[in-house]
mmCIF file of C-alpha atoms and ligand atoms in Angstrom:
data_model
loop_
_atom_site.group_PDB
_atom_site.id
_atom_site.type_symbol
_atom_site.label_atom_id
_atom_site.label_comp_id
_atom_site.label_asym_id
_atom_site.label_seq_id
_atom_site.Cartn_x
_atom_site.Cartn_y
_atom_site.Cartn_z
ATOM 1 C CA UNK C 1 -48.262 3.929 29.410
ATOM 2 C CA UNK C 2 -44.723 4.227 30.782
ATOM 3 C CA UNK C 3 -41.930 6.192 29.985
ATOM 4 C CA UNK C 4 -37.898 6.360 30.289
ATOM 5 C CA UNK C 5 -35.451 8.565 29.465
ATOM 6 C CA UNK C 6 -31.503 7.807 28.758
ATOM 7 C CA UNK C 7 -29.117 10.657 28.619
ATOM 8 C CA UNK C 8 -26.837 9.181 25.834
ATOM 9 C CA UNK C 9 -23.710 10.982 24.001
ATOM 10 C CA UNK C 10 -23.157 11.172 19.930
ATOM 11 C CA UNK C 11 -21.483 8.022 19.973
ATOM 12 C CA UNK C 12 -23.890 6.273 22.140
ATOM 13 C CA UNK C 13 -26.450 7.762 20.386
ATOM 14 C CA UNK C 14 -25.393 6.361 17.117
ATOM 15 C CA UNK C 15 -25.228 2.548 18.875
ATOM 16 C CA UNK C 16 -28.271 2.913 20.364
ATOM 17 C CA UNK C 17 -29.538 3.997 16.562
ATOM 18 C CA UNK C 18 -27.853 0.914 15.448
ATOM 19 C CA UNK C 19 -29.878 -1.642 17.326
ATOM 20 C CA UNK C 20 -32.822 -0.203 16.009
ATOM 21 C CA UNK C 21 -31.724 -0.226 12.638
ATOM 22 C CA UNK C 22 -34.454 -2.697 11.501
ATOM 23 C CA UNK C 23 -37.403 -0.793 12.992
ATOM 24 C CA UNK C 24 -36.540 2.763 12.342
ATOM 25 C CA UNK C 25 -39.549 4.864 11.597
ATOM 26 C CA UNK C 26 -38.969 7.294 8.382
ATOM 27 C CA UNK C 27 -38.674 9.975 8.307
ATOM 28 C CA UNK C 28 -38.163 10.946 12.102
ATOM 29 C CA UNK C 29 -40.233 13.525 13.542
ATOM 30 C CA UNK C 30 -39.219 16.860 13.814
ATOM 31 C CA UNK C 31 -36.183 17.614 16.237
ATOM 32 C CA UNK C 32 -35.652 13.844 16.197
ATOM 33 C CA UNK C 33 -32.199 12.195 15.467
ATOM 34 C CA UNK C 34 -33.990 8.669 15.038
ATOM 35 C CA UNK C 35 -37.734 7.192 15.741
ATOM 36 C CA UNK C 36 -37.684 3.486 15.953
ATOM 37 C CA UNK C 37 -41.037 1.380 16.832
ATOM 38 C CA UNK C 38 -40.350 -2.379 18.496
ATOM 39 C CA UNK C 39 -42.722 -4.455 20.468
ATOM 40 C CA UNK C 40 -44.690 -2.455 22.688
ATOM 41 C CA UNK C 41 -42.237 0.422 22.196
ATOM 42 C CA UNK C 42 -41.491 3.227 21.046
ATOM 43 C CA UNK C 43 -37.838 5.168 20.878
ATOM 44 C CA UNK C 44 -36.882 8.320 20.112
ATOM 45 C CA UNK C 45 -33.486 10.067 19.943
ATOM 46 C CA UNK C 46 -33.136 13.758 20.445
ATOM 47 C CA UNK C 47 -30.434 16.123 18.901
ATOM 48 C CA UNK C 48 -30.309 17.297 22.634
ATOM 49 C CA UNK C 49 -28.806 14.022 23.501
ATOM 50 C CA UNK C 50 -32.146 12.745 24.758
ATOM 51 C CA UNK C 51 -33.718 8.977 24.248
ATOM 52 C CA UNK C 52 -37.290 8.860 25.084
ATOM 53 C CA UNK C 53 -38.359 5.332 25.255
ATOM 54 C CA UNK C 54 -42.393 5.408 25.357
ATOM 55 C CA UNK C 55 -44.633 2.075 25.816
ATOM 56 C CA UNK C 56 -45.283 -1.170 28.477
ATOM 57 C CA UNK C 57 -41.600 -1.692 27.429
ATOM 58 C CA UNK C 58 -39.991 1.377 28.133
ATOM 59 C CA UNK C 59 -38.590 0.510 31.075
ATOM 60 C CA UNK C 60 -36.732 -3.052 29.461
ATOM 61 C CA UNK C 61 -35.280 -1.405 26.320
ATOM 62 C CA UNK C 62 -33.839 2.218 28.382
ATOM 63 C CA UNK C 63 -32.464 -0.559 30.179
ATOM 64 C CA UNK C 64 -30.440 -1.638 27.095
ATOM 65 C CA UNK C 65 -29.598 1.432 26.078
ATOM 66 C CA UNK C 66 -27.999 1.941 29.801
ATOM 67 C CA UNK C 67 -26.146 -1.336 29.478
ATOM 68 C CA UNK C 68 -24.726 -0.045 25.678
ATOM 69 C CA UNK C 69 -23.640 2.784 28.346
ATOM 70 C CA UNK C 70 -22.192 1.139 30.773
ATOM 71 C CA UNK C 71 -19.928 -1.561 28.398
ATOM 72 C CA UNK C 72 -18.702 1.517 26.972
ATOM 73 C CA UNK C 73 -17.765 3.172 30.247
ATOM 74 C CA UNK C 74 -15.534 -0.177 30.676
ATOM 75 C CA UNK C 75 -13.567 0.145 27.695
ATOM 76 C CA UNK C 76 -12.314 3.887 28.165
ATOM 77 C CA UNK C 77 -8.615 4.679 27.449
ATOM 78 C CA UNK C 78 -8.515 5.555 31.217
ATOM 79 C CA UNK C 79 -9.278 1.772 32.311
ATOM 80 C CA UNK C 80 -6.631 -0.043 29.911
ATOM 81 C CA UNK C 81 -5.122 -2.506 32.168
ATOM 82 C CA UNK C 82 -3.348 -5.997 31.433
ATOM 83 C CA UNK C 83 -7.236 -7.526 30.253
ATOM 84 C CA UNK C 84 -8.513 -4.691 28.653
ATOM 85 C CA UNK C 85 -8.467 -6.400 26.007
ATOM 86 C CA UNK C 86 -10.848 -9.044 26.924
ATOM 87 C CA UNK C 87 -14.355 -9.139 25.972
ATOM 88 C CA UNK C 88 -17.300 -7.831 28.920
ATOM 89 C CA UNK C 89 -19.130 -10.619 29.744
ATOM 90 C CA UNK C 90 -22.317 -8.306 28.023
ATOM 91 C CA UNK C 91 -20.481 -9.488 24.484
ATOM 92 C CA UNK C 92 -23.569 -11.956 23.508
ATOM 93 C CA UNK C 93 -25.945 -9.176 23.416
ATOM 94 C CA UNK C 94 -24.021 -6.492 21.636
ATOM 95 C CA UNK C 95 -24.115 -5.825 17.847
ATOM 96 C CA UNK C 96 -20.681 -7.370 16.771
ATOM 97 C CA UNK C 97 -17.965 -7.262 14.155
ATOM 98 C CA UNK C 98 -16.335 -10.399 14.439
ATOM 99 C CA UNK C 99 -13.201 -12.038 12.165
ATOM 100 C CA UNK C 100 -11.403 -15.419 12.131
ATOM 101 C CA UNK C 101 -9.175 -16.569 9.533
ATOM 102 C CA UNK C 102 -8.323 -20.165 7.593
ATOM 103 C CA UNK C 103 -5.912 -21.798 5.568
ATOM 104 C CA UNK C 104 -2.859 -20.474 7.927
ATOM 105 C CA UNK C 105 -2.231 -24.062 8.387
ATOM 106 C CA UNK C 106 -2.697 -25.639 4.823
ATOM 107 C CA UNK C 107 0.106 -26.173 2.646
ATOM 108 C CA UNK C 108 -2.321 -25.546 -0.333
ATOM 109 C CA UNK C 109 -4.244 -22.684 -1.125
ATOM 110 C CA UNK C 110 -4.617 -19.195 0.022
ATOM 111 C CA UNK C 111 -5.368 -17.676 3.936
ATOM 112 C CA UNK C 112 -8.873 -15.889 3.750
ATOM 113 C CA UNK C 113 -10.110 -13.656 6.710
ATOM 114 C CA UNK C 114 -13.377 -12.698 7.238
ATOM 115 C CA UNK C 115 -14.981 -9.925 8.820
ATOM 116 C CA UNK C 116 -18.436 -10.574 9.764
ATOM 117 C CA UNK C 117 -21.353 -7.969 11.641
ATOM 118 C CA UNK C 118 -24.315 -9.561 13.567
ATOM 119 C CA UNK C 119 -26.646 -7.464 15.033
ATOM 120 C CA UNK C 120 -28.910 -8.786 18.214
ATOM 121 C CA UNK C 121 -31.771 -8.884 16.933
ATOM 122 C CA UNK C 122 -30.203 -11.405 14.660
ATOM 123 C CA UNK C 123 -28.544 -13.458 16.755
ATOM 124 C CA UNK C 124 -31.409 -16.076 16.736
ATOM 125 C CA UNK C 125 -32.448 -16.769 13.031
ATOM 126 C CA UNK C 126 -28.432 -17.029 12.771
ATOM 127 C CA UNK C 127 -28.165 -19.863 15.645
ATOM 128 C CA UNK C 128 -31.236 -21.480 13.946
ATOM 129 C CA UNK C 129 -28.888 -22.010 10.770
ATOM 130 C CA UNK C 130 -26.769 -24.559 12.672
ATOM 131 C CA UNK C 131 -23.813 -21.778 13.132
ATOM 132 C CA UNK C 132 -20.462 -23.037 15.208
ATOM 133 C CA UNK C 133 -17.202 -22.972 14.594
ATOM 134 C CA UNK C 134 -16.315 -23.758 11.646
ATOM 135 C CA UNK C 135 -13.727 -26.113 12.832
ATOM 136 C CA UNK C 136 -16.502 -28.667 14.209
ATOM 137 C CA UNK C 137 -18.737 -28.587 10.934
ATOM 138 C CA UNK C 138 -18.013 -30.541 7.973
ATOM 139 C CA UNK C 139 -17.586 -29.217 4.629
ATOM 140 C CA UNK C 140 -20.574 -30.542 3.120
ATOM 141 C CA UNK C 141 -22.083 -28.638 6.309
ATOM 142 C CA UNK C 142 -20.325 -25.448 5.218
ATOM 143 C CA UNK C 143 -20.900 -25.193 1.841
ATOM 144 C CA UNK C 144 -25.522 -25.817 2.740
ATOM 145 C CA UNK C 145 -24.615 -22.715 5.606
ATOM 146 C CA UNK C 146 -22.483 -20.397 4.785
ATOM 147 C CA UNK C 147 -24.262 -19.089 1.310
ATOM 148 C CA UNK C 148 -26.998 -18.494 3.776
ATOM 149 C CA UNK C 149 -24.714 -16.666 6.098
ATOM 150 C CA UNK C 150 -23.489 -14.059 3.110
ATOM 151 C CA UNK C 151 -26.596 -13.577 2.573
ATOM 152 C CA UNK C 152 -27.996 -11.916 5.405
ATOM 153 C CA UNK C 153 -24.996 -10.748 6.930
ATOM 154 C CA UNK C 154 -22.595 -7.804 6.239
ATOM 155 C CA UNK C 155 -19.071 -9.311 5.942
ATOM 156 C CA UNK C 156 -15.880 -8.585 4.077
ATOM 157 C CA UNK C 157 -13.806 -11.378 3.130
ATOM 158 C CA UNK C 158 -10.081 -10.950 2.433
ATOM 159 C CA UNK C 159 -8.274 -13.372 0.334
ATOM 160 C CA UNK C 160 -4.426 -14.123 0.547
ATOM 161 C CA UNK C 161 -3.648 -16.008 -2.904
ATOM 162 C CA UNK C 162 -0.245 -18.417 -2.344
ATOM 163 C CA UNK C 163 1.867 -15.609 -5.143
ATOM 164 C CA UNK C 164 1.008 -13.012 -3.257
ATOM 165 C CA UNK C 165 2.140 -15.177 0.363
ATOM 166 C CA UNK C 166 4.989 -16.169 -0.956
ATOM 167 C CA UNK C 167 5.931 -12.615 -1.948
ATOM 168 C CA UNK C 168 5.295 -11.353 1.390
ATOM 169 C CA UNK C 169 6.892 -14.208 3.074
ATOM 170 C CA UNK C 170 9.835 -13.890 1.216
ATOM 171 C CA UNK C 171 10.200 -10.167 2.151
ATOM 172 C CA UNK C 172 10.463 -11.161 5.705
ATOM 173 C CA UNK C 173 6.894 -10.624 6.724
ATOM 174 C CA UNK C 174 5.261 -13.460 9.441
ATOM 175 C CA UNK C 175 1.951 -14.640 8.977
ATOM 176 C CA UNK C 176 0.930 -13.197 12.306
ATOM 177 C CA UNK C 177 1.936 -9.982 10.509
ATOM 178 C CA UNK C 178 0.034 -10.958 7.298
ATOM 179 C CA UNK C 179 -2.742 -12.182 9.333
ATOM 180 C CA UNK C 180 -3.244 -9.327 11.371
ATOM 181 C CA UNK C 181 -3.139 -6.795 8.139
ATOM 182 C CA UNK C 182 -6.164 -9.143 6.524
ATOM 183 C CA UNK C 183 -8.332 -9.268 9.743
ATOM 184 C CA UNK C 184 -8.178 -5.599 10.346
ATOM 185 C CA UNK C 185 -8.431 -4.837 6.330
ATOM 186 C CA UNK C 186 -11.795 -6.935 6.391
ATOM 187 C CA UNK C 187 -12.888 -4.880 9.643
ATOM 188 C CA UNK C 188 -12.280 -1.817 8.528
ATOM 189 C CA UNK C 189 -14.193 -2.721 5.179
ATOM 190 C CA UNK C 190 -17.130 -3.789 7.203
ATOM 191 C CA UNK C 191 -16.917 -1.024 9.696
ATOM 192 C CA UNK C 192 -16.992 1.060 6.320
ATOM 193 C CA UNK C 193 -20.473 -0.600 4.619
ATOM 194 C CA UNK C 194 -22.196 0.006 8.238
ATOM 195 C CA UNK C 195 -21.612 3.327 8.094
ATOM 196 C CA UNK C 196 -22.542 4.034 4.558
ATOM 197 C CA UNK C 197 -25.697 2.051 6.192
ATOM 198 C CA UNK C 198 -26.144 4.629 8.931
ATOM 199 C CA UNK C 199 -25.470 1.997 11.168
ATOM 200 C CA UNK C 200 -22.143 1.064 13.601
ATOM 201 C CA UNK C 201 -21.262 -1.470 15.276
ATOM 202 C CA UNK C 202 -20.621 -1.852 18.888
ATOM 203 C CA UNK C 203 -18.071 -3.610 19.626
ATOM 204 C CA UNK C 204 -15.191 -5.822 17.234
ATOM 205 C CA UNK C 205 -13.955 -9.453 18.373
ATOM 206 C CA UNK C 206 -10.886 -10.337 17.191
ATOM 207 C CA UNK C 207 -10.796 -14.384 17.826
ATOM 208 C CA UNK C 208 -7.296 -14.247 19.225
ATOM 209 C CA UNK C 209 -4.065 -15.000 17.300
ATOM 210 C CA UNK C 210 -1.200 -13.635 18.901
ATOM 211 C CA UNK C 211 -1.696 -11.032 21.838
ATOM 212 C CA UNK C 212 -3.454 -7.948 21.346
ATOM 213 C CA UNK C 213 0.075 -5.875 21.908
ATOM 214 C CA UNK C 214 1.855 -7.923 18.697
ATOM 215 C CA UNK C 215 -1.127 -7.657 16.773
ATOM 216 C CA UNK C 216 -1.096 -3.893 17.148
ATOM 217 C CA UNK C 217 2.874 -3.699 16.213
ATOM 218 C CA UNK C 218 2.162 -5.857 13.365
ATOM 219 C CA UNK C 219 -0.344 -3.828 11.948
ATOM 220 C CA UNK C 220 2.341 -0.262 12.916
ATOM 221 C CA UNK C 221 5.537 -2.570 10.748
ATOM 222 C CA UNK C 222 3.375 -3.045 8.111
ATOM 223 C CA UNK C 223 2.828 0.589 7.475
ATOM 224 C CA UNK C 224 -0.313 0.808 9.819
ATOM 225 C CA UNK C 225 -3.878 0.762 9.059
ATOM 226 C CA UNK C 226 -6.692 3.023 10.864
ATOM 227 C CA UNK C 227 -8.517 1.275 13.221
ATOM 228 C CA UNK C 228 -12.395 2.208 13.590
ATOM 229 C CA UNK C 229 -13.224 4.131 17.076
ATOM 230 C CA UNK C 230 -15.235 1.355 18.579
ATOM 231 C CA UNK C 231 -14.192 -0.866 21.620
ATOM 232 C CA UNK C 232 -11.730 -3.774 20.199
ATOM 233 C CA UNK C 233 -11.625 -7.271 22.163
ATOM 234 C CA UNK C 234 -9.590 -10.243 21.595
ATOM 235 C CA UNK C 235 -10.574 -13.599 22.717
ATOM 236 C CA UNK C 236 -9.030 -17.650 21.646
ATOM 237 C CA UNK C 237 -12.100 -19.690 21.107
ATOM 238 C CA UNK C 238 -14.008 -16.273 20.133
ATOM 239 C CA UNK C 239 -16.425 -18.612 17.848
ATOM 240 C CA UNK C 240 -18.159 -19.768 21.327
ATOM 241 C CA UNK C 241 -18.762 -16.048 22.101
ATOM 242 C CA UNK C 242 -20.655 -14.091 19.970
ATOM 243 C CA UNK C 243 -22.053 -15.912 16.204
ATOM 244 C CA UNK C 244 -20.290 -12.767 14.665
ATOM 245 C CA UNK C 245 -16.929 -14.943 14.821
ATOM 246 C CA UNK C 246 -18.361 -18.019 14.329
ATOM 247 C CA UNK C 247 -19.979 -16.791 11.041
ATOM 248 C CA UNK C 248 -16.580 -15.189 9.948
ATOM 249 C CA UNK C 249 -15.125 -18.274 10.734
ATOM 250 C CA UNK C 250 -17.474 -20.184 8.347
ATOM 251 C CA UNK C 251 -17.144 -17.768 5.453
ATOM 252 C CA UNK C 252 -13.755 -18.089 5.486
ATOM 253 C CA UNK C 253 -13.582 -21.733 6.066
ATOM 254 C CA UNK C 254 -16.102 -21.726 2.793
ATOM 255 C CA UNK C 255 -14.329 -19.352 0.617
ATOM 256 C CA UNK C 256 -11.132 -21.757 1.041
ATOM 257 C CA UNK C 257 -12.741 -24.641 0.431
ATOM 258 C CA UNK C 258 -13.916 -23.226 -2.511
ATOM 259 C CA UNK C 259 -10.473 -22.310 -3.536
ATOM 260 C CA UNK C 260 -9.475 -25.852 -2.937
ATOM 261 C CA UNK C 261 -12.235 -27.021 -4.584
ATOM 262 C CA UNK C 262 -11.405 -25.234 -7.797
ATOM 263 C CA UNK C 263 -7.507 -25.669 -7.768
ATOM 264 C CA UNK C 264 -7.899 -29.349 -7.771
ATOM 265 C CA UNK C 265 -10.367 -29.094 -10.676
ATOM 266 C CA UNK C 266 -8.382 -27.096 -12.836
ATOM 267 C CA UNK C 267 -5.251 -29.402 -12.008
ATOM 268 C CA UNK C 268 -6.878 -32.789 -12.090
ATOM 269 C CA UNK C 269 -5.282 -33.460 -8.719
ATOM 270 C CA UNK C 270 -7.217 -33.705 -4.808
ATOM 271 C CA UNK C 271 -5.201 -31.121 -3.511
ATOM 272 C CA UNK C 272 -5.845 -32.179 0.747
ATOM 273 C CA UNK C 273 -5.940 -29.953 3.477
ATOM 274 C CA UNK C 274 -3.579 -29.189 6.155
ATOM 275 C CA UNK C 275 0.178 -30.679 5.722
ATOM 276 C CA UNK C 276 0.508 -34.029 6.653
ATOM 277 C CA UNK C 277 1.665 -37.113 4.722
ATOM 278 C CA UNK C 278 -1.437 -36.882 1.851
ATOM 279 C CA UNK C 279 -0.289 -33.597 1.076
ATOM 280 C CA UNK C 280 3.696 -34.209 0.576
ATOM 281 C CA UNK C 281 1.887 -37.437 -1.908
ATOM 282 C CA UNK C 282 -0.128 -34.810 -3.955
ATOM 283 C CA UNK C 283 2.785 -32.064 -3.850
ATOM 284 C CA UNK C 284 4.914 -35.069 -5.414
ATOM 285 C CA UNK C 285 2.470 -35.846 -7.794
ATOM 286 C CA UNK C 286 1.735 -31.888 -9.173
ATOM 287 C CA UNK C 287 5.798 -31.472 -9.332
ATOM 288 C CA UNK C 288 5.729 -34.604 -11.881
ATOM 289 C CA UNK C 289 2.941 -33.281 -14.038
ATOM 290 C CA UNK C 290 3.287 -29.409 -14.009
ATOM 291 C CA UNK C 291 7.198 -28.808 -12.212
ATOM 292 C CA UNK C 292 8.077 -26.874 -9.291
ATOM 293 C CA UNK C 293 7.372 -23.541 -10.514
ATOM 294 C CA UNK C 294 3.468 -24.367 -10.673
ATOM 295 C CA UNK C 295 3.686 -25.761 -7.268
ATOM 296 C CA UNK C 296 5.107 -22.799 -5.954
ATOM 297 C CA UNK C 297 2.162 -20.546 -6.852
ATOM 298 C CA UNK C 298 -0.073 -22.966 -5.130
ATOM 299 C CA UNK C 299 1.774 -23.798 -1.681
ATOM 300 C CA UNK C 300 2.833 -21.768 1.252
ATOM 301 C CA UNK C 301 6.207 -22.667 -0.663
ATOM 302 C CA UNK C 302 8.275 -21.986 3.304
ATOM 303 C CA UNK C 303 6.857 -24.865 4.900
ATOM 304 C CA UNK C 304 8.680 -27.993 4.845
ATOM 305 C CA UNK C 305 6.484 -29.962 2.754
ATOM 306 C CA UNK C 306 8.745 -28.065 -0.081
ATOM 307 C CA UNK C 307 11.942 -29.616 1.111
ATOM 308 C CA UNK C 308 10.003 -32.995 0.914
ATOM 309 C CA UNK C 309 8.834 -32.597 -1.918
ATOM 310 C CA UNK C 310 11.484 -31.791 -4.155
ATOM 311 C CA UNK C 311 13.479 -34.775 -2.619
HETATM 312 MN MN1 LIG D 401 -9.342 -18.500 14.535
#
């Protein structure tokens, strides 16, 4: 039988705890932080900062726990540099809090943001489920995945209703700035059920909306919000990265349809996505039955589909 040994700090001894979360052995024996039991291994963390990793495997998963090491190394204080920002190529295989937002473009209906945490050893039952980015999936696709998604995942989903928008919007506030509020608000909430959960993430993955530096001063002008102390990445097309994002994206893509879905049934009217020429039609046709007031509190009333509209 083999054995391996990783010297590993609080933190790192709370990630390594993490992707073990599923196999954790209760309670721990004596002196023991954690005792988890995987295929052909066994792992146990010290309160003297030791891992002993015991079994034919031991070699394979200390040499995780060195990699959970080493990305971490990467993303010290010390190294921030004009890409520190950018995920390590290691992203795949870390356990990930990932968020993408919707509806930013529609003239009707609210912006959701979702916050979404996959875990490795989930990654593959979640890529069986036929998870992408939401933008190339349907919305009949959507609405068979994502109540599969919310239900094994932990996720936080933030909802922007058109009052509240316009409210905000009206005070001066950009949606980059409204955006960036909801993405880290639905982080911090998830970052918040791990740890009740004994459990914390390893990285977050921001799929990228402006650059990490406005994101940061949005979040300061609107009157700041902590930020959890675990590395941070941004990345455009983040979906294609790690299925933390690309389930985040799907949640949220859901939870607007579903708003959609139930504004047009309550007003007898299709209410279409985005803001082309079908939606100035239906924007038209709710002004003649309910008046502009009602439309207002179910637009992003700023964009120009208003002006056509009311003309
Ligand atoms: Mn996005």
């Amino acid at each position: 039988m083999s054995h391996a040994v990783v010297k590993a700090t609080e933190q790192q001894m709370r990630t390594i705890k993490a992707r073990y979360s599923r196999s954790l052995i209760e309670p721990p024996p004596q002196g023991a932080l954690f005792q988890a039991k995987v295929d052909q291994c066994t792992i146990t963390g010290y309160k003297s900062g030791k891992v002993l990793f015991q079994g034919k495997n031991a070699e394979e998963e200390a040499a995780k726990a060195k990699g959970t090491r080493q990305t971490e190394k990467k993303t010290k204080p010390a190294d921030v540099g004009k890409h520190s920002y950018a995920p390590p190529k290691t992203i795949a295989e870390m356990n990930v809090i990932g968020s993408d937002e919707t509806g930013t473009g529609d003239y009707f209906g609210p912006i959701t943001v979702a916050a979404c945490y996959i875990q490795t050893d989930e990654i593959k039952n979640i890529e069986a489920l036929g998870v992408r980015d939401s933008k190339t999936l349907t919305d009949t696709r959507i609405k068979t995945i994502a109540p599969d998604i919310v239900n094994r995942c932990t996720y936080s989903l933030m909802t922007l209703h058109n009052k509240k928008y316009n409210q905000l919007q009206e005070s001066g506030m950009n949606q980059g700035q409204m955006k960036a509020m909801l993405h880290q608000q639905a982080i911090n909430n998830v970052h918040a059920k791990l740890q009740s959960e004994q459990t914390e993430a390893e990285a977050v993955l921001i799929d990228q909306f402006v650059k990490p530096e406005t994101y940061f001063t949005y979040l300061r002008k609107s009157g700041g919000l902590q930020i959890p102390d675990i590395p941070l990445y941004f990345a455009t097309k983040a979906e294609a990265m790690h299925p933390a994002v690309a389930c985040a994206s799907i949640i949220a893509r859901y939870a607007f349809i579903q708003e959609i879905d139930q504004l047009s049934v309550h007003y007898g009217i299709t209410l279409p996505k985005g803001a082309g020429p079908p939606v100035d039609k239906a924007a038209n046709e709710f002004i003649r039955l309910y008046g502009t007031d009602t439309l207002k509190s179910v637009t992003k009333w700023h964009f120009n589909n208003t002006n056509k509209a009311l003309n």
